[in-house]
Amino acid sequence: MGNGGATDGQVSLKQKDVEVGLHRRVLPEGAQERRSVINSLASGALAGAVAKTAVAPLDRTKIIFQVSSNRFSAKEAYRLIYRTYLNEGFFTLWRGNSATMVRVIPYAAIQFCAHEEYKQLLGSYYGFQGKALTPLPRFLAGSLAGTTAAMLTYPLDLVRARMAVTPKEMYSNIMHVFIRISREEGLKTLYRGFVPTILGVIPYAGLSFFTYETLKKLHADHSGRPQPYPVERLIFGACAGLIGQSASYPLDVVRRRMQTAGALGLSYGSVLSTMGDIIREEGLIRGLYKGLSMNWVKGPIAVGISFTTFDLTQIVLRKWGHGADTAR
């Protein structure tokens, strides 16, 4: 009887294990990878949309100053925003934001997803699979992610810049921008400013992701908590945005000048000649760093919101996916 009881107990335990296994079905490796990519794309798209919409009026104002010879100051920026509000209405402050969304949603989705993939690839290559990357691969992962996203979505960035600096009468919608540029300036114009964009995105994305990931690692090492609070994520992201955008800002001014030259009746040549023209006409600091103080307000807010939204959305989607698997 004792042996029979033991056998019954073993059978009962096996049945429970089978039941638990059914409830905790493990997805095949390929399916897990697909889900991870989809989660990263969705989280990145939402992160980009929320962050850019939050700072759209400041972003539009910054672009207007970047492409003009008018001197920038906080007072003049406020006057421009206020005049735009009085003359054209409140929602005009978000003019070009639809083009921004068309561009930033795929850009952010690709950038964040690519960053996760590059982290895995570099981690495997350098022998850090499953662990935090060392500084160099951490910077490389961010730079490669930003470069990949910029290459795939660049024409949308040019369209956004054109819509931000022109009146409604010139371009009625996104498709109108593409059509007019193609007809009047040629398809090559859609990639004008591409070189300074890539040159700028390497330090910008590299330093942004590097700073954010480094601060999260330092936080985990010193606090004993594997995940920071949302407010801490915002602060880490703000620091990342401040460092990344400050390092690449002159190239941002150059690319905006090159992107909008046709719409404003101007002509710029190469990256170096455009930079030289700006310095000669407006000076080094007032020209190449015009609007940087506004970027120190706008940039950290946008990057902080972006990184925080991405991380929190990832956490929610993973929990939701785990719950869905458990319920099966």
Short mmCIF file of C-alpha atoms in Angstrom, two decimals:
data_model
loop_
_atom_site.label_atom_id
_atom_site.label_comp_id
_atom_site.label_asym_id
_atom_site.label_seq_id
_atom_site.Cartn_x
_atom_site.Cartn_y
_atom_site.Cartn_z
CA MET A 1 0.00 0.00 0.00
CA GLY A 2 2.86 2.32 0.80
CA ASN A 3 4.38 1.80 -2.65
CA GLY A 4 0.99 2.30 -4.31
CA GLY A 5 0.58 5.59 -2.45
CA ALA A 6 4.01 6.74 -3.58
CA THR A 7 3.21 5.79 -7.17
CA ASP A 8 -0.08 7.66 -7.00
CA GLY A 9 1.75 10.66 -5.60
CA GLN A 10 4.32 10.56 -8.41
CA VAL A 11 1.58 10.34 -11.03
CA SER A 12 -0.22 13.25 -9.38
CA LEU A 13 2.96 15.36 -9.42
CA LYS A 14 3.57 14.52 -13.07
CA GLN A 15 0.03 15.51 -13.94
CA LYS A 16 0.52 18.84 -12.17
CA ASP A 17 3.79 19.41 -14.03
CA VAL A 18 2.03 18.76 -17.33
CA GLU A 19 -0.76 21.16 -16.38
CA VAL A 20 1.72 23.86 -15.40
CA GLY A 21 3.63 23.26 -18.64
CA LEU A 22 0.43 23.73 -20.63
CA HIS A 23 -0.27 27.00 -18.87
CA ARG A 24 3.34 28.19 -19.24
CA ARG A 25 3.86 27.27 -22.83
CA VAL A 26 7.29 28.38 -24.03
CA LEU A 27 7.28 29.97 -27.48
CA PRO A 28 9.75 28.65 -30.07
CA GLU A 29 12.90 30.72 -30.39
CA GLY A 30 11.85 32.18 -33.74
CA ALA A 31 8.47 33.25 -32.39
CA GLN A 32 10.12 34.84 -29.35
CA GLU A 33 12.46 36.80 -31.62
CA ARG A 34 9.56 38.00 -33.79
CA ARG A 35 7.62 39.09 -30.72
CA SER A 36 10.67 40.93 -29.38
CA VAL A 37 11.11 42.78 -32.68
CA ILE A 38 7.40 43.68 -32.87
CA ASN A 39 7.44 44.90 -29.26
CA SER A 40 10.51 47.06 -29.95
CA LEU A 41 8.97 48.52 -33.11
CA ALA A 42 5.69 49.34 -31.35
CA SER A 43 7.41 50.78 -28.28
CA GLY A 44 9.77 52.87 -30.40
CA ALA A 45 6.95 54.22 -32.57
CA LEU A 46 4.93 55.30 -29.52
CA ALA A 47 8.01 56.79 -27.85
CA GLY A 48 8.85 58.91 -30.88
CA ALA A 49 5.27 60.10 -31.41
CA VAL A 50 4.72 61.14 -27.78
CA ALA A 51 8.10 62.88 -27.44
CA LYS A 52 7.93 64.85 -30.69
CA THR A 53 4.35 65.96 -30.22
CA ALA A 54 5.18 67.26 -26.74
CA VAL A 55 7.89 69.59 -28.04
CA ALA A 56 6.59 70.32 -31.57
CA PRO A 57 6.08 74.11 -31.09
CA LEU A 58 9.62 74.52 -29.74
CA ASP A 59 11.01 72.32 -32.49
CA ARG A 60 9.29 74.35 -35.22
CA THR A 61 10.54 77.61 -33.70
CA LYS A 62 14.10 76.27 -33.53
CA ILE A 63 14.04 75.24 -37.21
CA ILE A 64 12.77 78.69 -38.28
CA PHE A 65 15.73 80.35 -36.54
CA GLN A 66 18.20 77.74 -37.82
CA VAL A 67 17.38 78.44 -41.47
CA SER A 68 17.27 82.25 -41.19
CA SER A 69 19.93 84.89 -40.56
CA ASN A 70 17.91 86.45 -37.71
CA ARG A 71 19.66 86.53 -34.37
CA PHE A 72 18.35 84.02 -31.84
CA SER A 73 17.41 84.80 -28.26
CA ALA A 74 14.86 83.44 -25.82
CA LYS A 75 12.95 86.72 -26.08
CA GLU A 76 12.83 86.57 -29.89
CA ALA A 77 11.77 82.92 -29.79
CA TYR A 78 8.92 83.79 -27.43
CA ARG A 79 7.87 86.68 -29.71
CA LEU A 80 7.85 84.38 -32.73
CA ILE A 81 5.69 81.80 -30.96
CA TYR A 82 3.32 84.50 -29.71
CA ARG A 83 3.03 86.20 -33.14
CA THR A 84 2.35 82.85 -34.78
CA TYR A 85 -0.37 82.14 -32.24
CA LEU A 86 -2.03 85.57 -32.75
CA ASN A 87 -1.80 85.66 -36.55
CA GLU A 88 -2.33 82.04 -37.52
CA GLY A 89 -3.93 80.33 -34.54
CA PHE A 90 -2.90 77.98 -31.73
CA PHE A 91 -2.68 74.78 -33.80
CA THR A 92 -0.35 76.44 -36.33
CA LEU A 93 2.33 75.99 -33.68
CA TRP A 94 2.12 72.30 -34.59
CA ARG A 95 2.39 72.96 -38.36
CA GLY A 96 4.53 70.26 -39.89
CA ASN A 97 3.85 67.90 -36.99
CA SER A 98 1.86 65.58 -39.27
CA ALA A 99 4.98 65.30 -41.43
CA THR A 100 6.99 64.85 -38.24
CA MET A 101 4.75 61.94 -37.22
CA VAL A 102 5.02 60.35 -40.67
CA ARG A 103 8.78 60.56 -40.28
CA VAL A 104 9.35 60.07 -36.56
CA ILE A 105 7.11 57.03 -36.07
CA PRO A 106 9.07 54.83 -38.51
CA TYR A 107 12.34 56.55 -37.53
CA ALA A 108 11.92 55.93 -33.81
CA ALA A 109 10.52 52.44 -34.36
CA ILE A 110 13.51 51.48 -36.53
CA GLN A 111 16.04 53.20 -34.27
CA PHE A 112 14.91 51.58 -31.01
CA CYS A 113 14.38 48.18 -32.61
CA ALA A 114 17.76 48.37 -34.37
CA HIS A 115 19.40 49.37 -31.09
CA GLU A 116 18.05 46.25 -29.37
CA GLU A 117 19.27 44.08 -32.27
CA TYR A 118 22.69 45.74 -32.44
CA LYS A 119 23.09 45.30 -28.67
CA GLN A 120 22.51 41.56 -29.08
CA LEU A 121 24.84 41.29 -32.08
CA LEU A 122 27.64 43.27 -30.44
CA GLY A 123 27.09 41.47 -27.15
CA SER A 124 27.50 38.13 -28.93
CA TYR A 125 30.54 39.37 -30.88
CA TYR A 126 32.34 40.80 -27.82
CA GLY A 127 31.27 37.97 -25.52
CA PHE A 128 28.80 39.97 -23.42
CA GLN A 129 25.65 38.08 -24.37
CA GLY A 130 23.00 38.69 -21.70
CA LYS A 131 25.19 41.23 -19.88
CA ALA A 132 25.61 45.00 -20.05
CA LEU A 133 27.91 46.06 -22.89
CA THR A 134 31.21 47.79 -22.26
CA PRO A 135 31.54 51.48 -23.31
CA LEU A 136 32.75 51.06 -26.92
CA PRO A 137 30.11 48.56 -28.08
CA ARG A 138 27.51 50.57 -26.15
CA PHE A 139 28.41 53.65 -28.22
CA LEU A 140 28.58 51.63 -31.45
CA ALA A 141 25.10 50.15 -30.89
CA GLY A 142 23.60 53.63 -30.56
CA SER A 143 25.47 55.05 -33.55
CA LEU A 144 24.54 52.13 -35.81
CA ALA A 145 20.89 52.32 -34.72
CA GLY A 146 20.68 56.05 -35.47
CA THR A 147 22.45 55.66 -38.82
CA THR A 148 20.14 52.81 -39.87
CA ALA A 149 17.01 54.81 -39.03
CA ALA A 150 18.27 57.99 -40.71
CA MET A 151 19.18 56.21 -43.93
CA LEU A 152 15.74 54.60 -44.24
CA THR A 153 13.63 57.67 -43.43
CA TYR A 154 15.65 60.68 -44.61
CA PRO A 155 13.27 62.14 -47.28
CA LEU A 156 10.56 62.40 -44.61
CA ASP A 157 12.90 64.52 -42.48
CA LEU A 158 13.46 66.92 -45.38
CA VAL A 159 9.69 67.19 -45.97
CA ARG A 160 9.13 67.97 -42.28
CA ALA A 161 11.73 70.76 -42.40
CA ARG A 162 10.19 72.27 -45.54
CA MET A 163 6.70 72.33 -44.00
CA ALA A 164 8.01 73.90 -40.80
CA VAL A 165 9.54 76.96 -42.52
CA THR A 166 7.03 77.67 -45.30
CA PRO A 167 3.52 79.19 -45.28
CA LYS A 168 0.44 76.99 -45.75
CA GLU A 169 -0.04 78.33 -49.29
CA MET A 170 3.26 76.87 -50.50
CA TYR A 171 2.71 73.27 -49.44
CA SER A 172 -0.80 72.08 -48.62
CA ASN A 173 0.13 68.59 -47.37
CA ILE A 174 2.93 66.04 -47.25
CA MET A 175 2.30 64.61 -50.71
CA HIS A 176 2.27 68.14 -52.16
CA VAL A 177 5.79 68.68 -50.80
CA PHE A 178 7.05 65.50 -52.48
CA ILE A 179 5.36 66.38 -55.79
CA ARG A 180 6.61 69.99 -55.93
CA ILE A 181 10.16 69.09 -54.95
CA SER A 182 10.27 66.29 -57.54
CA ARG A 183 8.91 68.51 -60.31
CA GLU A 184 10.70 71.78 -59.55
CA GLU A 185 13.98 70.71 -57.95
CA GLY A 186 14.47 67.07 -58.91
CA LEU A 187 14.40 63.84 -56.94
CA LYS A 188 18.01 64.34 -55.78
CA THR A 189 16.77 67.24 -53.65
CA LEU A 190 14.97 64.75 -51.39
CA TYR A 191 18.44 63.72 -50.16
CA ARG A 192 19.94 67.21 -49.87
CA GLY A 193 21.56 67.51 -46.45
CA PHE A 194 21.92 63.72 -46.14
CA VAL A 195 25.70 63.81 -45.49
CA PRO A 196 25.56 66.22 -42.52
CA THR A 197 22.60 64.23 -41.19
CA ILE A 198 24.60 61.01 -41.10
CA LEU A 199 27.68 62.78 -39.75
CA GLY A 200 25.54 64.32 -37.02
CA VAL A 201 23.53 61.23 -36.12
CA ILE A 202 26.65 59.17 -35.35
CA PRO A 203 27.69 61.25 -32.29
CA TYR A 204 24.08 62.17 -31.44
CA ALA A 205 22.59 58.67 -31.35
CA GLY A 206 25.81 57.11 -30.10
CA LEU A 207 26.18 59.48 -27.16
CA SER A 208 22.44 59.52 -26.37
CA PHE A 209 22.08 55.74 -26.11
CA PHE A 210 25.52 55.43 -24.50
CA THR A 211 24.68 57.99 -21.80
CA TYR A 212 21.23 56.55 -21.07
CA GLU A 213 22.43 52.93 -20.88
CA THR A 214 25.46 53.94 -18.78
CA LEU A 215 23.34 55.87 -16.28
CA LYS A 216 20.93 52.93 -15.97
CA LYS A 217 23.85 50.56 -15.33
CA LEU A 218 25.42 52.87 -12.73
CA HIS A 219 22.02 53.24 -11.07
CA ALA A 220 21.54 49.45 -10.88
CA ASP A 221 25.07 48.96 -9.49
CA HIS A 222 24.66 51.57 -6.75
CA SER A 223 20.98 51.32 -5.82
CA GLY A 224 20.57 47.56 -5.92
CA ARG A 225 17.37 48.00 -7.95
CA PRO A 226 17.45 46.41 -11.42
CA GLN A 227 15.01 48.97 -12.85
CA PRO A 228 14.92 52.74 -12.17
CA TYR A 229 11.71 54.59 -11.37
CA PRO A 230 9.99 56.49 -14.23
CA VAL A 231 11.19 59.86 -12.88
CA GLU A 232 14.76 58.54 -12.79
CA ARG A 233 14.40 57.34 -16.39
CA LEU A 234 13.26 60.83 -17.40
CA ILE A 235 16.33 62.36 -15.74
CA PHE A 236 18.68 59.84 -17.40
CA GLY A 237 17.04 60.49 -20.77
CA ALA A 238 17.29 64.26 -20.28
CA CYS A 239 21.03 63.96 -19.59
CA ALA A 240 21.41 61.76 -22.67
CA GLY A 241 19.58 64.29 -24.85
CA LEU A 242 21.60 67.21 -23.51
CA ILE A 243 24.94 65.54 -24.24
CA GLY A 244 23.97 64.01 -27.59
CA GLN A 245 22.37 67.11 -29.09
CA SER A 246 25.09 69.49 -27.88
CA ALA A 247 27.76 67.35 -29.55
CA SER A 248 26.04 67.22 -32.94
CA TYR A 249 24.28 70.62 -33.05
CA PRO A 250 26.42 72.44 -35.69
CA LEU A 251 25.74 69.65 -38.18
CA ASP A 252 22.03 69.93 -37.37
CA VAL A 253 22.11 73.62 -38.39
CA VAL A 254 23.98 72.76 -41.60
CA ARG A 255 21.53 70.05 -42.62
CA ARG A 256 18.54 72.34 -42.00
CA ARG A 257 20.07 75.04 -44.20
CA MET A 258 20.69 72.53 -46.98
CA GLN A 259 17.24 70.97 -46.66
CA THR A 260 15.33 74.25 -46.88
CA ALA A 261 17.54 76.16 -49.34
CA GLY A 262 15.29 75.51 -52.34
CA ALA A 263 12.13 76.67 -50.57
CA LEU A 264 13.78 79.88 -49.34
CA GLY A 265 15.50 80.78 -52.62
CA LEU A 266 18.98 80.08 -51.30
CA SER A 267 21.81 77.90 -52.57
CA TYR A 268 24.30 75.88 -50.57
CA GLY A 269 26.97 73.49 -51.80
CA SER A 270 28.83 70.91 -49.74
CA VAL A 271 28.78 70.48 -45.97
CA LEU A 272 32.06 72.38 -45.52
CA SER A 273 31.09 75.24 -47.85
CA THR A 274 27.70 75.60 -46.13
CA MET A 275 29.42 75.66 -42.77
CA GLY A 276 31.87 78.26 -44.06
CA ASP A 277 29.05 80.45 -45.43
CA ILE A 278 27.23 80.37 -42.09
CA ILE A 279 30.38 81.29 -40.13
CA ARG A 280 31.25 84.16 -42.51
CA GLU A 281 27.77 85.64 -42.49
CA GLU A 282 26.73 85.06 -38.87
CA GLY A 283 29.78 83.98 -36.89
CA LEU A 284 30.77 80.70 -35.29
CA ILE A 285 28.63 80.76 -32.15
CA ARG A 286 25.71 82.83 -33.43
CA GLY A 287 25.59 80.84 -36.66
CA LEU A 288 26.43 77.20 -36.01
CA TYR A 289 25.02 77.20 -32.47
CA LYS A 290 21.92 79.29 -33.18
CA GLY A 291 18.99 77.98 -31.18
CA LEU A 292 21.13 75.68 -29.02
CA SER A 293 19.76 77.19 -25.81
CA MET A 294 16.25 76.26 -26.97
CA ASN A 295 17.55 72.77 -27.74
CA TRP A 296 18.79 72.55 -24.17
CA VAL A 297 15.16 72.95 -23.12
CA LYS A 298 13.48 70.98 -25.92
CA GLY A 299 16.06 68.23 -26.42
CA PRO A 300 16.31 66.83 -22.88
CA ILE A 301 12.51 66.88 -22.54
CA ALA A 302 12.00 65.06 -25.84
CA VAL A 303 14.75 62.48 -25.32
CA GLY A 304 13.73 61.91 -21.69
CA ILE A 305 10.11 61.28 -22.70
CA SER A 306 11.23 59.10 -25.61
CA PHE A 307 13.51 56.77 -23.62
CA THR A 308 11.07 56.56 -20.71
CA THR A 309 8.08 55.82 -22.96
CA PHE A 310 10.05 53.15 -24.80
CA ASP A 311 11.20 51.37 -21.63
CA LEU A 312 7.80 51.47 -19.91
CA THR A 313 5.96 50.34 -23.04
CA GLN A 314 8.42 47.46 -23.42
CA ILE A 315 7.76 46.40 -19.82
CA VAL A 316 3.97 46.54 -20.34
CA LEU A 317 4.11 44.59 -23.62
CA ARG A 318 6.34 41.91 -22.09
CA LYS A 319 3.98 41.48 -19.14
CA TRP A 320 1.00 41.37 -21.50
CA GLY A 321 2.73 38.77 -23.70
CA HIS A 322 3.69 36.68 -20.67
CA GLY A 323 0.11 36.86 -19.38
CA ALA A 324 -1.25 35.82 -22.78
CA ASP A 325 1.11 32.81 -22.87
CA THR A 326 0.15 31.78 -19.32
CA ALA A 327 -3.55 31.94 -20.15
CA ARG A 328 -3.16 29.56 -23.11
#
